[in-house]
Coordinates of C-alpha atoms in Angstrom, one line a residue:
X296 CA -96.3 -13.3 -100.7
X297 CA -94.4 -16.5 -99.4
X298 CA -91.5 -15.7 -96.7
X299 CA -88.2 -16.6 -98.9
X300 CA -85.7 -18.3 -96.1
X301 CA -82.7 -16.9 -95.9
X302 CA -79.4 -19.3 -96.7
X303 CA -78.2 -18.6 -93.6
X304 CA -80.9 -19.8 -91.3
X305 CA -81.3 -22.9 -93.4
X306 CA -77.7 -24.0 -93.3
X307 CA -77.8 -23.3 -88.9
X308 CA -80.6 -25.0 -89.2
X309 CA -79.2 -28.3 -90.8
X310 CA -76.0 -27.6 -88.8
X311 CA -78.0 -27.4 -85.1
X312 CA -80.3 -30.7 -86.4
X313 CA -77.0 -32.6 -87.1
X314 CA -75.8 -31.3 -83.5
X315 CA -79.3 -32.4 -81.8
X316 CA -78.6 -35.9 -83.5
X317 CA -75.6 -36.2 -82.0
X318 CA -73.3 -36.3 -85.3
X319 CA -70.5 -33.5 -85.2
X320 CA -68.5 -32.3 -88.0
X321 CA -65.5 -33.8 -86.9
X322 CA -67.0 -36.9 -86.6
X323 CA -68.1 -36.8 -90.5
X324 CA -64.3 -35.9 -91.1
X325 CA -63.0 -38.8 -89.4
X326 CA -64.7 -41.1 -91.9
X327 CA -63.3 -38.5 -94.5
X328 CA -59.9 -39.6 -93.7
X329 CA -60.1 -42.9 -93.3
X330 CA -61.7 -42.5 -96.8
X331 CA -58.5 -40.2 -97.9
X332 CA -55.4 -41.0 -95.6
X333 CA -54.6 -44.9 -97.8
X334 CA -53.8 -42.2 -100.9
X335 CA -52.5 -39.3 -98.8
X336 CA -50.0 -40.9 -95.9
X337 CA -49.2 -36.9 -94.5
X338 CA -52.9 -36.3 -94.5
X339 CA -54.1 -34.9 -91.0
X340 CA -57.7 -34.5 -90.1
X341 CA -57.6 -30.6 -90.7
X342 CA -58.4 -30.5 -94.4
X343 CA -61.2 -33.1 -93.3
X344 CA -63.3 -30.9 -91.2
X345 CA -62.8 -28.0 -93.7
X346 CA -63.6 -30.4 -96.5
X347 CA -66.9 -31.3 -94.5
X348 CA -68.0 -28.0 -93.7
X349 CA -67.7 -26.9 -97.3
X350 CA -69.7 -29.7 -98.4
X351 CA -72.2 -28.9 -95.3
X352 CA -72.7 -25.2 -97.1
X353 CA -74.2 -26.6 -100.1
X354 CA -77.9 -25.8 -99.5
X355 CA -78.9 -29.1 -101.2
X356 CA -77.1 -30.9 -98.8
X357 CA -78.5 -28.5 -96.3
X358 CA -82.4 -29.6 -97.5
X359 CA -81.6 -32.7 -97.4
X360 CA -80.4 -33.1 -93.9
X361 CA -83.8 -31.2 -92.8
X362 CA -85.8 -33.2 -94.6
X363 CA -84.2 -36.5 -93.8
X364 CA -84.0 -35.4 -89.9
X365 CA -87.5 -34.4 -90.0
X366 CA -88.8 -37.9 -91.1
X367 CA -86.7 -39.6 -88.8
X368 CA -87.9 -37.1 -85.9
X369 CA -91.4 -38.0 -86.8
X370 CA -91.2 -41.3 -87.3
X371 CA -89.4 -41.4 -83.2
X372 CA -92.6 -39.7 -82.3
X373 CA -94.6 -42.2 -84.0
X374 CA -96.3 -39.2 -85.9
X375 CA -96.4 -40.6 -89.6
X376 CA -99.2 -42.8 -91.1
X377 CA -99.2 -46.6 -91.4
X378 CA -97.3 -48.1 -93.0
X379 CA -94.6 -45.3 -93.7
X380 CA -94.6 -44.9 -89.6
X381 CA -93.7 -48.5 -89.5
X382 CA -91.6 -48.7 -92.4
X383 CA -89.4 -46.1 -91.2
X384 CA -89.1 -46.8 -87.3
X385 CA -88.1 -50.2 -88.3
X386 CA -85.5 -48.8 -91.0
X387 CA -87.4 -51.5 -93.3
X388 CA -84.5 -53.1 -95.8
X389 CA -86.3 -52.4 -98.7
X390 CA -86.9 -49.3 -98.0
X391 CA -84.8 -46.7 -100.6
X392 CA -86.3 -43.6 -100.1
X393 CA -83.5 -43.1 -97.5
X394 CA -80.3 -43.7 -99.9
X395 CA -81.8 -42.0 -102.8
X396 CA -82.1 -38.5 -100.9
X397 CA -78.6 -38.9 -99.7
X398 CA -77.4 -40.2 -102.8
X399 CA -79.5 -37.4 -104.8
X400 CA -76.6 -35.0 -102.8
X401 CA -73.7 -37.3 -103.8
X402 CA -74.1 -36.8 -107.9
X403 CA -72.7 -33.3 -107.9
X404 CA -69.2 -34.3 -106.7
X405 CA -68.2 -36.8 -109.2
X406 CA -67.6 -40.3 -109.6
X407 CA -65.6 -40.6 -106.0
X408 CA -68.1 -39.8 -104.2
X409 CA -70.8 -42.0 -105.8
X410 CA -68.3 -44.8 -105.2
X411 CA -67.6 -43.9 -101.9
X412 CA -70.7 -43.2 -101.0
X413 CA -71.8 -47.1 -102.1
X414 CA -68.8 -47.8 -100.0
X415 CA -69.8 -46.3 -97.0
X416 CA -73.7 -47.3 -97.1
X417 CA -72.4 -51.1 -97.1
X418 CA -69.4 -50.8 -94.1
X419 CA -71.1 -48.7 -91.9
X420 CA -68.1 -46.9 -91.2
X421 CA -67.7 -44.3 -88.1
X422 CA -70.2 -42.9 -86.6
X423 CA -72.5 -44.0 -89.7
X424 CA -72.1 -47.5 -88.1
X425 CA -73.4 -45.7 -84.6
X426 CA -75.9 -44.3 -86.5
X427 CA -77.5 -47.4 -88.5
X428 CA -77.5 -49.4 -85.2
X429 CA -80.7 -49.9 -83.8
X430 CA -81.3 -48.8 -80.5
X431 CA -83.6 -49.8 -77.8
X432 CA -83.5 -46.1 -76.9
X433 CA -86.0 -45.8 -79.4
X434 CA -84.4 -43.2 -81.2
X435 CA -84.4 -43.3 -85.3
X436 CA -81.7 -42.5 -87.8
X437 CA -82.8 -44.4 -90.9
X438 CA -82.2 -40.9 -93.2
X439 CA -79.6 -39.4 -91.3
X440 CA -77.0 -42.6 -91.6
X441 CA -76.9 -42.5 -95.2
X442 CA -77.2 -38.3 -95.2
X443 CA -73.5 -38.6 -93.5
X444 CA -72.8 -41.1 -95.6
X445 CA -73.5 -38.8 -98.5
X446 CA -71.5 -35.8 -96.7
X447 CA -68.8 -37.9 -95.7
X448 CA -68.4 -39.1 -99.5
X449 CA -68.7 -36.0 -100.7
X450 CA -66.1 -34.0 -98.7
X451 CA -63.9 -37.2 -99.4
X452 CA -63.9 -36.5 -103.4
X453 CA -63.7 -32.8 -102.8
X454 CA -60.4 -33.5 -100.7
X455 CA -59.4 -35.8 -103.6
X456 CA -60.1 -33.6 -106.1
X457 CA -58.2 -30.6 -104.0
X458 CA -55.2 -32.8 -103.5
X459 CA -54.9 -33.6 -106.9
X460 CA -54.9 -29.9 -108.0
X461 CA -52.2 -28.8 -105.3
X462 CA -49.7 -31.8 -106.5
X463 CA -50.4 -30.7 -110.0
X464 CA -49.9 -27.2 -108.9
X465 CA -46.3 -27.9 -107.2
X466 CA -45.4 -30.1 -109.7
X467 CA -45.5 -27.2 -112.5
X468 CA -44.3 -24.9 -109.8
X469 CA -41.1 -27.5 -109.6
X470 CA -41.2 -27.5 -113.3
X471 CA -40.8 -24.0 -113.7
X472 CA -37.8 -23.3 -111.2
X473 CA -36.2 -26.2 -113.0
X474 CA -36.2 -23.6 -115.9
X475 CA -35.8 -20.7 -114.3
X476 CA -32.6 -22.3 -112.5
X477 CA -31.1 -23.9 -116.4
X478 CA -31.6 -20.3 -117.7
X479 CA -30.0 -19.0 -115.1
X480 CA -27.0 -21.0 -115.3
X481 CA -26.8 -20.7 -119.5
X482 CA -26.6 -17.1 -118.8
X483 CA -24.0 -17.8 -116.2
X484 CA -22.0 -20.0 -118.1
X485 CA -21.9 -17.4 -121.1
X486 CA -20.0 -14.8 -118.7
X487 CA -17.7 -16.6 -117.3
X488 CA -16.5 -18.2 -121.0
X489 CA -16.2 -14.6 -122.2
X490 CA -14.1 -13.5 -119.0
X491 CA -12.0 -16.2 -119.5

């Protein structure tokens, strides 16, 4: 019988590859806020890095970081076949493979983070832009760009989603003290007219 991975060693396992690529979490939640902070002025960059490190316990996104890593790792080592080796060292602009496993991650958070996502694969924003530069260092990141792209846009809808809720929340909150507070004083006002 096949060894069943635990959840647990698969998301340390994305978590350490991000780490060994040099992306951090708070790094992803900077581009979250720039993504958030034009509709939220109080935002801070706490909600960010928890919004980012829920997204980054979603086992698909998990997969698809080792999976995109991996390629990437390979393709440094120059251990893939022609042409994918070449297509892939060279992060060939034709090439799609990359976008559609990040954006394969994206679909289950809505239409934010689609857009977002789009958004952030054409700016370059953050560490993304760090990311898809190339480097004469020889070191490739033609998946893991537009996997923190697809992190980054993800955590972003979740945090807009979130927000949403909690100003609906006080709002009805607000709503009903309002009628707590009118009852209140209708009862209030009945006393005191029969005392007088």
């Amino acid at each position: 019988m096949k060894k069943q991975v635990h959840s647990i060693e698969v998301r340390n396992a994305a978590l350490t590859r991000l780490a060994e690529r040099g992306v951090t979490v708070e790094d992803i939640a900077e581009i979250v806020y720039l993504m958030q902070s034009p509709y939220h002025p109080d935002l801070t960059l706490a909600p960010c890095v928890e919004s980012v490190k829920a997204v980054l316990e979603k086992r698909e996104m998990q997969h698809a970081i080792l999976v995109g890593v991996e390629l990437d790792t390979l393709a440094e080592k120059g251990l893939l076949s022609e042409p994918l080796q070449s297509i892939i060292a060279s992060d060939e602009g034709l090439f799609g493979c990359d976008e559609t496993l990040a954006l394969g991650s994206v679909f289950g958070y809505g239409s934010i983070a689609v857009t977002t996502f789009g958004h952030l694969d054409k700016h370059k924003v953050g560490v993304i832009k760090r990311l898809d530069t190339k480097s004469a260092e020889g070191k490739v990141h033609t998946f893991l760009d537009d996997l923190v792209a697809s992190v980054a846009a993800n955590a972003s809808s979740r945090m807009a989603h979130r927000m949403r809720d909690e100003q609906e929340a006080e709002a009805a909150r607000v709503e009903a003290l309002g009628v707590e507070l009118k009852v209140v004083e209708e009862k209030s006002g009945d006393g005191t007219e029969q005392a007088g």
